[in-house]
Amino acid sequence: DTAVSQTPKYLVTQMGNDKSIKCEQNLGHDTMYWYKQDSKKFLKIMFSYNNKELIINETVPNRFSPKSPDKAHLNLHINSLELGDSAVYFCASSSFGNEQFFGPGTRLTVL
Amino acid sequence: KNQVEQSPQSLIILEGKNCTLQCNYTVSPFSNLRWYKQDTGRGPVSLTIMTFSENTKSNGRYTATLDADTKQSSLHITASQLSDSASYICVVIYFASGGSYIPTFGRGTSLIVHP
């Protein structure tokens, strides 16, 4: 069983569309994260949720909105997609402050 | 400003050789330092986690060192294998006000092992 799973793995869409990426973890962790990895492979944290509460909200456009329906899920919704949003998005989870386990990533391509 | 700098940016070595990757940081207050391995097309996987009091930690052929005084860490890979070809990312965690742990990522070192 996959510990941290993301869907979809690939997402190709037009500029201006709205899309969502789903993340689920079955590790019983209380903290989940979203990262963006650009073409230069630099991982940048976007959001972190602990027990369904937002604890980290880095400077990202408000077109990005995380939603955590429960401790095992943290979804990322993106409105009005732009070319610069093209990247690989990784979800991760951890027990608060401990090792993070990453999902396989979602490669988003905005045309 | 909290920063993590890694060197070299890329490295090519022959199979069987050893190599050392460097990580310097200015993150404070320090909680722990982690090395991750990221294979192409996959998410990062943790290799080692080191706290303030730990100087050396090994995981198979990977050995990480930490000098908290100089704020430097290294990852030494012994007897490299083709499967070691990957990006190695240094992450420093600091304990922020409000009780949250904030990870600061380096840009990674891209290692290529040639046969």
Tab-separated table of C-alpha atoms in Angstrom:
chain	number	residue	atom	x	y	z
A	1	ASP	CA	0.000	0.000	0.000
A	2	THR	CA	1.264	3.448	-0.926
A	3	ALA	CA	1.954	5.556	2.160
A	4	VAL	CA	1.389	8.951	0.516
A	5	SER	CA	-0.577	8.955	-2.717
A	6	GLN	CA	-1.418	11.749	-5.127
A	7	THR	CA	-3.810	11.967	-8.028
A	8	PRO	CA	-3.473	12.624	-10.824
A	9	LYS	CA	0.151	11.839	-11.636
A	10	TYR	CA	0.034	13.992	-14.760
A	11	LEU	CA	-2.214	16.978	-15.413
A	12	VAL	CA	-2.240	18.909	-18.679
A	13	THR	CA	-4.605	21.842	-18.924
A	14	GLN	CA	-5.222	25.188	-20.586
A	15	MET	CA	-4.436	28.565	-19.098
A	16	GLY	CA	-7.312	29.984	-17.106
A	17	ASN	CA	-8.753	26.633	-16.057
A	18	ASP	CA	-9.336	25.536	-12.454
A	19	LYS	CA	-7.892	22.209	-11.321
A	20	SER	CA	-7.422	20.169	-8.162
A	21	ILE	CA	-4.766	17.741	-6.998
A	22	LYS	CA	-5.654	15.223	-4.312
A	23	CYS	CA	-3.389	13.813	-1.622
A	24	GLU	CA	-3.996	11.055	0.877
A	25	GLN	CA	-1.746	9.487	3.519
A	26	ASN	CA	-2.362	6.263	5.420
A	27	LEU	CA	0.489	6.676	7.915
A	28	GLY	CA	-1.576	8.198	10.684
A	29	HIS	CA	0.460	11.409	10.512
A	30	ASP	CA	-0.890	14.654	11.878
A	31	THR	CA	0.885	17.054	9.516
A	32	MET	CA	0.638	17.317	5.733
A	33	TYR	CA	2.432	19.562	3.259
A	34	TRP	CA	2.343	20.782	-0.316
A	35	TYR	CA	5.565	21.567	-2.179
A	36	LYS	CA	6.264	22.969	-5.617
A	37	GLN	CA	9.348	21.806	-7.510
A	38	ASP	CA	10.315	24.018	-10.418
A	39	SER	CA	12.261	23.148	-13.555
A	40	LYS	CA	15.529	23.724	-11.699
A	41	LYS	CA	14.526	21.035	-9.204
A	42	PHE	CA	14.208	23.463	-6.294
A	43	LEU	CA	11.638	22.260	-3.753
A	44	LYS	CA	9.667	25.068	-2.152
A	45	ILE	CA	7.130	24.607	0.602
A	46	MET	CA	3.719	26.085	-0.107
A	47	PHE	CA	1.445	24.995	2.724
A	48	SER	CA	1.459	22.879	5.837
A	49	TYR	CA	-1.512	21.623	7.810
A	50	ASN	CA	-1.372	20.171	11.313
A	51	ASN	CA	-4.519	18.420	12.512
A	52	LYS	CA	-6.514	20.133	9.785
A	53	GLU	CA	-5.227	23.583	10.754
A	54	LEU	CA	-3.077	25.704	8.480
A	55	ILE	CA	0.321	26.290	10.125
A	56	ILE	CA	2.517	27.315	7.202
A	57	ASN	CA	1.349	29.483	4.351
A	58	GLU	CA	4.281	30.663	2.325
A	59	THR	CA	3.979	33.462	-0.171
A	60	VAL	CA	1.953	31.843	-2.896
A	61	PRO	CA	-0.762	33.433	-5.045
A	62	ASN	CA	-4.202	33.245	-3.503
A	63	ARG	CA	-5.232	31.294	-6.587
A	64	PHE	CA	-3.831	28.323	-4.666
A	65	SER	CA	-6.116	27.095	-1.919
A	66	PRO	CA	-5.431	24.014	0.200
A	67	LYS	CA	-8.318	22.096	1.665
A	68	SER	CA	-8.037	19.490	4.409
A	69	PRO	CA	-11.299	17.574	4.927
A	70	ASP	CA	-9.628	15.347	7.514
A	71	LYS	CA	-6.164	14.519	8.868
A	72	ALA	CA	-5.514	11.971	6.116
A	73	HIS	CA	-6.253	14.260	3.181
A	74	LEU	CA	-4.860	17.559	1.931
A	75	ASN	CA	-6.078	18.657	-1.475
A	76	LEU	CA	-4.727	21.549	-3.526
A	77	HIS	CA	-7.095	23.611	-5.646
A	78	ILE	CA	-5.706	26.023	-8.213
A	79	ASN	CA	-7.843	28.702	-9.855
A	80	SER	CA	-7.142	30.524	-13.104
A	81	LEU	CA	-4.060	28.514	-13.975
A	82	GLU	CA	-1.101	30.380	-15.451
A	83	LEU	CA	1.886	29.226	-17.495
A	84	GLY	CA	4.171	29.774	-14.505
A	85	ASP	CA	2.209	27.249	-12.485
A	86	SER	CA	3.732	24.457	-14.564
A	87	ALA	CA	5.816	22.381	-12.166
A	88	VAL	CA	5.817	19.168	-10.181
A	89	TYR	CA	3.745	19.364	-7.014
A	90	PHE	CA	4.591	17.068	-4.127
A	91	CYS	CA	2.473	16.208	-1.150
A	92	ALA	CA	4.165	15.021	2.043
A	93	SER	CA	3.197	14.011	5.546
A	94	SER	CA	4.887	13.633	8.909
A	95	SER	CA	4.289	13.228	12.588
A	96	PHE	CA	4.757	16.784	13.789
A	97	GLY	CA	8.410	17.775	13.431
A	98	ASN	CA	9.597	14.339	12.357
A	99	GLU	CA	10.669	12.793	9.050
A	100	GLN	CA	8.531	13.711	6.063
A	101	PHE	CA	7.283	11.090	3.639
A	102	PHE	CA	6.705	12.351	0.124
A	103	GLY	CA	4.177	11.321	-2.474
A	104	PRO	CA	5.166	10.482	-6.062
A	105	GLY	CA	4.396	13.972	-7.343
A	106	THR	CA	1.935	15.467	-9.814
A	107	ARG	CA	3.406	16.965	-12.969
A	108	LEU	CA	1.262	19.938	-13.959
A	109	THR	CA	1.627	21.379	-17.447
A	110	VAL	CA	-0.256	24.549	-18.312
A	111	LEU	CA	-0.568	25.253	-22.034
B	1	LYS	CA	17.573	35.087	6.491
B	2	ASN	CA	17.362	31.304	6.798
B	3	GLN	CA	19.242	29.699	3.938
B	4	VAL	CA	20.669	26.325	2.974
B	5	GLU	CA	23.498	26.225	0.438
B	6	GLN	CA	24.670	22.998	-1.162
B	7	SER	CA	27.788	22.260	-3.148
B	8	PRO	CA	28.678	21.168	-5.672
B	9	GLN	CA	25.628	21.829	-7.803
B	10	SER	CA	26.431	18.719	-9.842
B	11	LEU	CA	28.952	15.920	-9.647
B	12	ILE	CA	29.986	13.110	-11.975
B	13	ILE	CA	31.950	10.162	-10.622
B	14	LEU	CA	32.867	6.644	-11.703
B	15	GLU	CA	31.181	3.629	-10.208
B	16	GLY	CA	32.969	2.393	-7.121
B	17	LYS	CA	34.425	5.780	-6.189
B	18	ASN	CA	33.596	7.742	-3.056
B	19	CYS	CA	32.238	11.271	-2.959
B	20	THR	CA	31.257	13.942	-0.454
B	21	LEU	CA	28.455	16.468	-0.753
B	22	GLN	CA	28.402	19.657	1.285
B	23	CYS	CA	25.645	21.620	2.989
B	24	ASN	CA	26.058	24.970	4.765
B	25	TYR	CA	23.169	26.639	6.525
B	26	THR	CA	22.228	29.789	8.377
B	27	VAL	CA	18.959	28.434	9.740
B	28	SER	CA	18.191	29.321	13.345
B	29	PRO	CA	16.979	28.180	15.802
B	30	PHE	CA	18.117	24.770	14.601
B	31	SER	CA	15.964	21.712	15.215
B	32	ASN	CA	17.372	19.023	12.935
B	33	LEU	CA	19.027	18.441	9.573
B	34	ARG	CA	17.989	15.893	6.996
B	35	TRP	CA	19.449	14.510	3.814
B	36	TYR	CA	17.047	13.313	1.154
B	37	LYS	CA	17.649	11.354	-2.045
B	38	GLN	CA	15.409	12.128	-4.976
B	39	ASP	CA	15.454	9.804	-7.965
B	40	THR	CA	14.301	11.238	-11.291
B	41	GLY	CA	10.530	11.321	-11.475
B	42	ARG	CA	10.012	10.387	-7.823
B	43	GLY	CA	9.488	12.101	-4.514
B	44	PRO	CA	12.400	12.627	-2.079
B	45	VAL	CA	13.212	9.813	0.316
B	46	SER	CA	14.882	10.420	3.678
B	47	LEU	CA	18.435	9.117	4.138
B	48	THR	CA	19.395	10.514	7.543
B	49	ILE	CA	18.059	12.816	10.243
B	50	MET	CA	20.502	14.511	12.601
B	51	THR	CA	19.810	16.505	15.740
B	52	PHE	CA	22.011	19.147	17.354
B	53	SER	CA	23.934	16.668	19.484
B	54	GLU	CA	24.729	14.178	16.729
B	55	ASN	CA	28.014	14.423	14.821
B	56	THR	CA	27.795	11.383	12.579
B	57	LYS	CA	25.053	9.102	11.377
B	58	SER	CA	25.265	6.266	8.867
B	59	ASN	CA	22.725	4.563	6.661
B	60	GLY	CA	24.451	1.794	4.736
B	61	ARG	CA	26.950	3.388	2.355
B	62	TYR	CA	25.710	6.873	3.267
B	63	THR	CA	27.351	8.718	6.168
B	64	ALA	CA	26.228	12.175	7.221
B	65	THR	CA	28.193	14.483	9.482
B	66	LEU	CA	27.064	17.595	11.298
B	67	ASP	CA	29.070	20.427	12.815
B	68	ALA	CA	26.503	22.582	14.577
B	69	ASP	CA	29.132	25.151	15.557
B	70	THR	CA	30.143	25.939	11.982
B	71	LYS	CA	26.666	25.097	10.656
B	72	GLN	CA	27.972	22.612	8.139
B	73	SER	CA	26.937	19.130	7.151
B	74	SER	CA	28.286	16.635	4.666
B	75	LEU	CA	27.007	13.465	3.070
B	76	HIS	CA	29.644	10.905	2.187
B	77	ILE	CA	28.829	8.125	-0.244
B	78	THR	CA	31.124	5.124	-0.185
B	79	ALA	CA	31.736	2.746	-3.093
B	80	SER	CA	29.192	4.451	-5.323
B	81	GLN	CA	26.764	2.441	-7.406
B	82	LEU	CA	24.853	3.338	-10.545
B	83	SER	CA	21.678	3.502	-8.454
B	84	ASP	CA	23.183	6.360	-6.452
B	85	SER	CA	22.592	8.638	-9.450
B	86	ALA	CA	20.034	11.089	-8.090
B	87	SER	CA	19.592	14.521	-6.577
B	88	TYR	CA	20.618	14.843	-2.919
B	89	ILE	CA	18.807	17.496	-0.955
B	90	CYS	CA	19.828	18.974	2.386
B	91	VAL	CA	16.932	20.191	4.525
B	92	VAL	CA	17.306	22.117	7.776
B	93	ILE	CA	14.362	22.334	10.137
B	94	TYR	CA	13.915	25.219	12.521
B	95	PHE	CA	11.469	25.619	15.330
B	96	ALA	CA	9.380	28.700	14.664
B	97	SER	CA	7.461	30.830	17.098
B	98	GLY	CA	3.980	29.480	17.462
B	99	GLY	CA	5.251	25.944	17.797
B	100	SER	CA	5.646	24.905	14.182
B	101	TYR	CA	8.612	23.262	12.463
B	102	ILE	CA	9.665	24.981	9.245
B	103	PRO	CA	11.770	23.108	6.671
B	104	THR	CA	14.292	25.065	4.617
B	105	PHE	CA	15.493	23.257	1.511
B	106	GLY	CA	18.785	23.435	-0.310
B	107	ARG	CA	18.781	23.352	-4.095
B	108	GLY	CA	20.294	19.903	-4.152
B	109	THR	CA	23.367	18.277	-5.657
B	110	SER	CA	22.835	16.279	-8.812
B	111	LEU	CA	25.023	13.170	-8.713
B	112	ILE	CA	25.698	11.054	-11.784
B	113	VAL	CA	27.528	7.769	-11.391
B	114	HIS	CA	29.061	6.417	-14.591
B	115	PRO	CA	29.978	2.752	-15.151
